[in-house]
Coordinates of C-alpha atoms and ligand atoms in Angstrom, one line a residue:
X17 CA -29.0 20.6 4.5
X18 CA -25.4 20.5 3.7
X19 CA -22.7 23.5 2.7
X20 CA -20.7 23.8 -0.2
X21 CA -17.0 24.5 -0.3
X22 CA -16.0 28.1 -0.6
X23 CA -12.9 30.0 -2.2
X24 CA -12.4 31.3 1.1
X25 CA -10.8 28.4 2.6
X26 CA -7.8 28.9 0.2
X27 CA -5.7 31.7 1.9
X28 CA -5.8 30.1 5.5
X29 CA -5.1 26.6 4.4
X30 CA -2.3 27.4 2.2
X31 CA -0.9 29.7 5.2
X32 CA -1.4 26.6 7.8
X33 CA 0.3 24.2 4.9
X34 CA 3.4 26.6 4.7
X35 CA 4.1 26.3 8.3
X36 CA 3.2 23.1 9.1
X37 CA 3.9 20.5 6.3
X38 CA 5.8 17.7 7.3
X39 CA 9.3 17.4 5.9
X40 CA 9.1 14.2 3.4
X41 CA 11.9 12.9 1.1
X42 CA 9.1 12.9 -1.6
X43 CA 8.8 16.6 -0.9
X44 CA 12.3 17.8 -1.6
X45 CA 11.3 18.9 -5.2
X46 CA 8.1 18.4 -7.7
X47 CA 9.9 15.8 -9.7
X48 CA 6.9 13.9 -11.3
X49 CA 8.3 10.4 -11.1
X50 CA 9.2 11.1 -7.5
X51 CA 5.6 12.2 -6.7
X52 CA 4.3 9.3 -8.6
X53 CA 6.4 6.4 -6.9
X54 CA 5.2 8.3 -3.3
X55 CA 1.9 8.4 -4.4
X56 CA 1.7 4.9 -5.2
X57 CA 3.1 3.8 -2.4
X58 CA 1.1 5.9 0.1
X59 CA -1.9 4.4 -1.3
X60 CA -3.4 2.5 1.9
X61 CA -0.3 2.7 3.4
X62 CA 0.8 5.0 6.6
X63 CA 3.5 8.0 5.9
X64 CA 5.8 6.8 8.6
X65 CA 5.8 3.0 6.9
X66 CA 6.5 4.7 3.3
X67 CA 9.6 7.1 4.5
X68 CA 12.0 4.4 4.5
X69 CA 11.0 2.4 1.4
X70 CA 10.6 5.3 -0.7
X71 CA 14.5 6.3 0.3
X72 CA 15.5 2.8 -0.5
X73 CA 13.3 2.9 -3.9
X74 CA 15.1 6.0 -5.1
X75 CA 18.4 4.9 -4.2
X76 CA 18.2 1.8 -6.5
X77 CA 15.7 3.3 -9.1
X78 CA 16.3 6.9 -9.2
X79 CA 15.2 7.2 -12.7
X80 CA 12.2 6.0 -14.4
X81 CA 14.5 4.3 -16.6
X82 CA 16.1 2.7 -14.1
X83 CA 12.7 1.3 -12.9
X84 CA 11.7 0.0 -16.3
X85 CA 15.1 -2.0 -16.9
X86 CA 14.8 -3.3 -13.4
X87 CA 13.9 -7.3 -13.0
X88 CA 10.8 -8.2 -11.5
X89 CA 12.5 -9.9 -8.3
X90 CA 14.7 -6.7 -7.7
X91 CA 11.3 -4.4 -7.6
X92 CA 9.4 -7.0 -5.6
X93 CA 12.2 -7.5 -3.0
X94 CA 12.2 -3.3 -2.4
X95 CA 8.4 -3.7 -2.1
X96 CA 8.6 -6.4 0.3
X97 CA 6.7 -5.7 3.5
X98 CA 4.5 -2.9 1.9
X99 CA 1.9 -5.2 0.6
X100 CA -0.9 -4.8 -2.5
X101 CA 2.3 -5.9 -4.9
X102 CA -0.1 -5.2 -7.7
X103 CA 1.1 -1.5 -7.1
X104 CA 4.6 -1.9 -7.8
X105 CA 4.0 -4.3 -10.7
X106 CA 1.7 -1.6 -12.4
X107 CA 4.3 0.9 -11.6
X108 CA 7.0 -1.2 -13.4
X109 CA 4.6 -1.9 -16.3
X110 CA 3.7 2.3 -16.6
X111 CA 7.5 2.8 -16.2
X112 CA 8.1 0.6 -19.3
X113 CA 5.4 2.5 -21.2
X114 CA 6.7 6.0 -20.3
X115 CA 10.3 5.0 -21.7
X116 CA 8.9 3.4 -24.6
X117 CA 6.0 6.0 -25.4
X118 CA 7.3 9.5 -24.0
X119 CA 11.0 9.1 -24.3
X120 CA 11.4 8.4 -20.4
X121 CA 9.6 11.7 -19.4
X122 CA 7.0 11.3 -16.9
X123 CA 3.9 13.0 -18.4
X124 CA 2.3 15.5 -16.2
X125 CA -0.9 15.9 -17.5
X126 CA -3.9 14.3 -16.0
X127 CA -5.6 12.7 -19.1
X128 CA -2.1 11.0 -20.4
X129 CA -1.5 9.9 -16.8
X130 CA -4.9 8.3 -16.3
X131 CA -3.9 6.1 -19.5
X132 CA -1.1 4.5 -17.6
X133 CA -1.3 0.9 -15.6
X134 CA -2.2 1.7 -11.8
X135 CA -2.8 5.4 -11.9
X136 CA -6.4 6.4 -11.1
X137 CA -7.9 9.5 -10.7
X138 CA -6.4 10.3 -7.5
X139 CA -2.9 9.9 -8.0
X140 CA -3.4 11.3 -11.9
X141 CA -4.7 14.3 -9.9
X142 CA -1.8 14.4 -7.5
X143 CA 1.1 14.1 -10.0
X144 CA -0.5 16.5 -12.6
X145 CA -1.5 19.3 -10.0
X146 CA 1.9 18.8 -7.6
X147 CA 4.1 18.1 -10.4
X148 CA 2.6 19.5 -13.4
X149 CA 0.6 22.7 -11.7
X150 CA -2.2 21.5 -13.5
X151 CA -5.8 22.7 -11.8
X152 CA -7.2 19.2 -11.2
X153 CA -8.4 18.3 -7.7
X154 CA -6.9 15.0 -5.8
X155 CA -9.1 13.6 -3.6
X156 CA -8.7 10.5 -1.4
X157 CA -10.3 9.2 1.6
X158 CA -8.5 12.2 3.9
X159 CA -9.8 14.8 1.5
X160 CA -13.3 13.2 1.1
X161 CA -13.1 13.3 5.1
X162 CA -12.3 16.9 5.2
X163 CA -14.7 18.1 2.9
X164 CA -17.7 16.4 4.3
X165 CA -16.8 17.8 7.6
X166 CA -16.2 21.2 6.4
X167 CA -19.7 20.9 4.4
X168 CA -21.7 19.0 7.5
X169 CA -22.5 16.7 4.4
X170 CA -24.2 13.5 6.0
X171 CA -24.4 11.7 2.5
X172 CA -22.3 8.4 2.1
X173 CA -18.7 9.3 0.7
X174 CA -19.0 5.4 -0.8
X175 CA -21.5 6.6 -3.2
X176 CA -19.9 7.3 -6.6
X177 CA -22.1 10.3 -7.3
X178 CA -21.3 12.0 -4.1
X179 CA -17.6 11.4 -4.4
X180 CA -17.9 13.0 -8.1
X181 CA -20.0 15.9 -6.1
X182 CA -17.2 16.5 -4.0
X183 CA -14.3 15.9 -6.5
X184 CA -16.3 18.9 -8.3
X185 CA -16.7 21.0 -5.3
X186 CA -12.9 20.9 -4.6
X187 CA -12.0 21.6 -8.7
X188 CA -14.3 24.7 -8.4
X189 CA -12.2 26.3 -5.8
X190 CA -8.7 25.2 -6.8
X191 CA -6.5 28.6 -6.5
X192 CA -3.0 29.2 -8.6
X193 CA -1.0 26.6 -6.9
X194 CA -3.3 23.9 -7.0
X195 CA -0.5 21.3 -6.1
X196 CA 0.2 23.2 -3.0
X197 CA -4.1 23.0 -2.0
X198 CA -4.3 19.5 -2.8
X199 CA -1.6 18.7 -0.4
X200 CA -2.8 21.1 2.1
X201 CA -6.1 19.3 2.2
X202 CA -4.5 15.9 2.5
X203 CA -2.2 17.3 5.3
X204 CA -5.1 18.8 6.9
X205 CA -6.9 15.3 7.2
X206 CA -3.6 13.3 8.3
X207 CA -2.6 16.1 11.0
X208 CA -5.7 17.9 12.2
X209 CA -8.8 16.6 10.7
X210 CA -7.9 12.9 11.9
X211 CA -9.8 9.9 11.1
X212 CA -10.6 7.6 14.0
X213 CA -11.0 9.9 16.5
X214 CA -12.0 13.5 17.3
X215 CA -10.9 16.0 14.8
X216 CA -8.8 18.8 16.5
X217 CA -10.7 21.4 15.7
X218 CA -9.0 23.9 18.2
X219 CA -6.0 23.6 15.8
X220 CA -7.8 24.0 12.8
X221 CA -7.0 26.9 10.2
X222 CA -10.4 26.6 8.4
X223 CA -12.6 25.9 12.0
X224 CA -14.3 29.5 11.0
X225 CA -15.7 28.0 7.8
X226 CA -16.5 24.3 8.7
X227 CA -20.3 23.8 9.0
X228 CA -19.5 20.1 10.5
X229 CA -17.6 22.0 13.5
X230 CA -20.2 24.3 14.1
X231 CA -23.5 21.9 14.1
X232 CA -21.3 19.7 16.3
X233 CA -21.8 16.4 13.9
X234 CA -18.1 16.6 12.6
X235 CA -16.7 13.4 14.5
X236 CA -19.3 11.4 13.3
X237 CA -18.7 12.5 9.2
X238 CA -17.8 11.1 7.0
X239 CA -20.6 8.4 6.3
X240 CA -19.8 5.3 4.9
X241 CA -21.7 2.7 3.8
X242 CA -21.1 -0.6 5.7
X243 CA -18.4 -2.9 4.2
X244 CA -18.8 -6.4 3.4
X245 CA -17.1 -8.7 6.4
X246 CA -13.8 -10.3 5.6
X247 CA -13.6 -13.9 4.8
X248 CA -11.5 -16.1 7.5
X249 CA -9.6 -18.4 5.9
X250 CA -7.6 -20.8 7.9
X251 CA -4.2 -22.0 6.3
X252 CA -1.4 -24.2 7.5
X253 CA 2.3 -23.2 6.9
X254 CA 5.2 -25.3 7.2
X255 CA 8.8 -23.8 7.4
X256 CA 10.6 -27.0 6.0
X257 CA 14.1 -27.1 7.0
X258 CA 17.1 -29.0 5.0
X259 CA 20.5 -28.7 6.9
X260 CA 21.4 -24.8 6.8
X261 CA 18.8 -24.1 4.2
X262 CA 14.9 -23.3 3.9
X263 CA 12.3 -24.3 1.4
X264 CA 10.6 -21.8 -0.4
X265 CA 8.0 -21.7 -3.7
X266 CA 6.6 -19.7 -6.1
X267 CA 3.0 -18.6 -5.3
X268 CA 0.7 -19.0 -8.3
X269 CA 0.8 -16.3 -11.4
X270 CA -2.5 -15.2 -10.3
X271 CA -4.5 -14.1 -7.4
X272 CA -3.6 -12.9 -4.0
X273 CA 0.4 -12.4 -3.2
X274 CA 1.0 -13.7 -7.4
X275 CA 4.3 -14.9 -8.2
X276 CA 6.0 -14.0 -4.5
X277 CA 7.8 -16.4 -2.5
X278 CA 5.9 -18.2 0.3
X279 CA 6.6 -21.2 2.6
X280 CA 5.1 -24.6 1.8
X281 CA 1.1 -24.4 2.8
X282 CA -2.3 -25.1 2.0
X283 CA -5.9 -24.1 3.0
X284 CA -7.4 -25.4 6.1
X285 CA -6.0 -26.2 9.7
X286 CA -4.4 -29.6 9.5
X287 CA -3.7 -31.0 12.9
X288 CA -0.2 -32.7 13.5
X289 CA -1.3 -36.1 12.2
X290 CA -2.8 -34.8 9.2
X291 CA -0.3 -32.1 8.8
X292 CA 2.5 -35.1 8.6
X293 CA 0.1 -37.0 6.2
X294 CA 0.2 -34.0 4.1
X295 CA 4.2 -33.9 3.9
X296 CA 4.1 -37.4 3.1
X297 CA 2.1 -37.0 0.2
X298 CA 4.4 -34.1 -0.9
X299 CA 7.2 -36.8 -1.0
X300 CA 8.8 -35.2 2.3
X301 CA 10.4 -37.1 4.8
X302 CA 10.1 -35.7 8.3
X303 CA 13.0 -35.9 10.8
X304 CA 11.3 -33.8 13.6
X305 CA 8.0 -31.6 13.5
X306 CA 7.0 -29.1 16.2
X307 CA 3.7 -26.6 16.1
X308 CA 4.8 -22.8 16.0
X309 CA 3.0 -19.9 17.4
X310 CA -0.3 -19.3 15.3
X311 CA -0.5 -16.1 13.4
X312 CA -2.9 -13.9 11.5
X313 CA -2.6 -11.6 8.5
X314 CA -5.4 -9.4 7.4
X315 CA -5.9 -8.7 3.6
X316 CA -8.4 -6.5 2.2
X317 CA -10.9 -8.9 1.8
X318 CA -9.7 -11.9 3.5
X319 CA -8.1 -12.7 6.7
X320 CA -5.4 -15.6 7.0
X321 CA -5.7 -17.5 10.4
X322 CA -2.3 -19.7 9.7
X323 CA -1.3 -22.8 11.8
X324 CA 2.5 -23.1 11.4
X325 CA 4.9 -26.3 11.8
X326 CA 8.5 -25.8 12.0
X327 CA 9.9 -29.0 10.0
X328 CA 13.4 -30.9 10.1
X329 CA 13.6 -32.9 6.9
X330 CA 15.4 -36.5 6.9
X331 CA 16.6 -36.1 3.0
X332 CA 16.2 -33.3 0.8
X333 CA 12.9 -32.4 -1.0
X334 CA 12.7 -33.4 -4.5
X335 CA 9.6 -31.4 -5.2
X336 CA 10.9 -29.3 -8.1
X337 CA 8.6 -26.5 -7.1
X338 CA 10.7 -26.1 -3.6
X339 CA 13.8 -24.3 -3.7
X340 CA 16.6 -24.5 -0.9
X341 CA 17.8 -21.0 0.4
X342 CA 19.8 -20.0 3.2
X343 CA 18.1 -17.7 5.7
X344 CA 20.5 -14.8 4.6
X345 CA 19.6 -15.3 1.1
X346 CA 15.8 -15.4 2.0
X347 CA 16.3 -12.4 3.4
X348 CA 18.6 -10.5 0.9
X349 CA 16.9 -11.8 -2.5
X350 CA 13.6 -13.3 -2.3
X351 CA 10.3 -11.2 -1.9
X352 CA 8.6 -13.0 1.0
X353 CA 5.2 -11.2 1.9
X354 CA 4.6 -9.7 5.5
X355 CA 2.1 -12.7 5.9
X356 CA 4.7 -15.1 6.8
X357 CA 7.0 -12.8 8.7
X358 CA 5.6 -14.2 11.7
X359 CA 7.2 -17.8 10.9
X360 CA 10.4 -16.0 9.9
X361 CA 11.6 -15.7 13.9
X362 CA 12.1 -19.8 13.8
X363 CA 15.2 -19.2 11.5
X364 CA 16.8 -16.3 13.7
Ligands
LIG423 FE1 -12.0 19.3 10.4 FE2 -12.6 20.7 12.9 FE3 -11.2 21.6 10.8 FE4 -14.1 20.9 10.7 S1 -12.9 22.5 12.2 S2 -12.1 21.0 9.1 S3 -13.8 19.1 11.7 S4 -10.5 19.9 12.0

């Protein structure tokens, strides 16, 4: 039988947070635009990776109006390497809506935030509680783990009913500063009640209230239903060089990495003879071709296993979908997903 959260958690957790909260650029103030952008960046991305991206993004787009007015190429380039590009596309769409419908003032209430593109239950809760002081929970994976452990709750946190129950439990104990409390729970999950390994219960401010630690089962919580295995997708990628330039093309309008730039590529693993034949079919004349180190990239549901060829062309490509750019321009102006980063080394 699992326990339930109690209000007794609030004071020790808030004291701990006051003393141990990391100094992070988005915590300088509680401006809703900054909180919102940081929460979107932090989805599925480590805090350390986000720091630099957040600072650069705020330099270029210091206000929601600046983001709303931005071109797609500009915001995609700033997001390059962070992955999950639909996040920034939705952020931009939502910024446009905020300007059109709310006069450029980011809403601070949970229900309105939930109507904006890319803002789900968690992000709305974080922005509304941190920037708006609204008494709503913000429950992400970190919080689910901490709460399961505190309660010694062995139910699966991937079950929507369990998630809803844990969320309701957090909502029921929120103190006067719900934003600080939500952040404190998340921070505890990031620094002390950590994933992948034993929680550091000896450093935990709420050890005395933790059923998981007292029953000795905390380290194996939370329980999660098994995930579906990722699909393995072999690909062949060509870094095409014509004189001092390299060829890029846009990915399709929809699907994985939609509309971002890429090197010419195709499904499957092509050995050298088939690779040459493929290039011939695209009207490309090869002067020299050599294999590069294979590379792997892991997406949420699929893994690309890539074979790469570096190709010196004997004539410029006449395929209109290919554009020739210098390596410097590629780095400065074209959003190339990190899936292709391994093949960039050949241009150094
Ligand atoms: Fe997590 Fe241990 Fe603290 Fe319980 S006592 S909340 S398991 S760190």
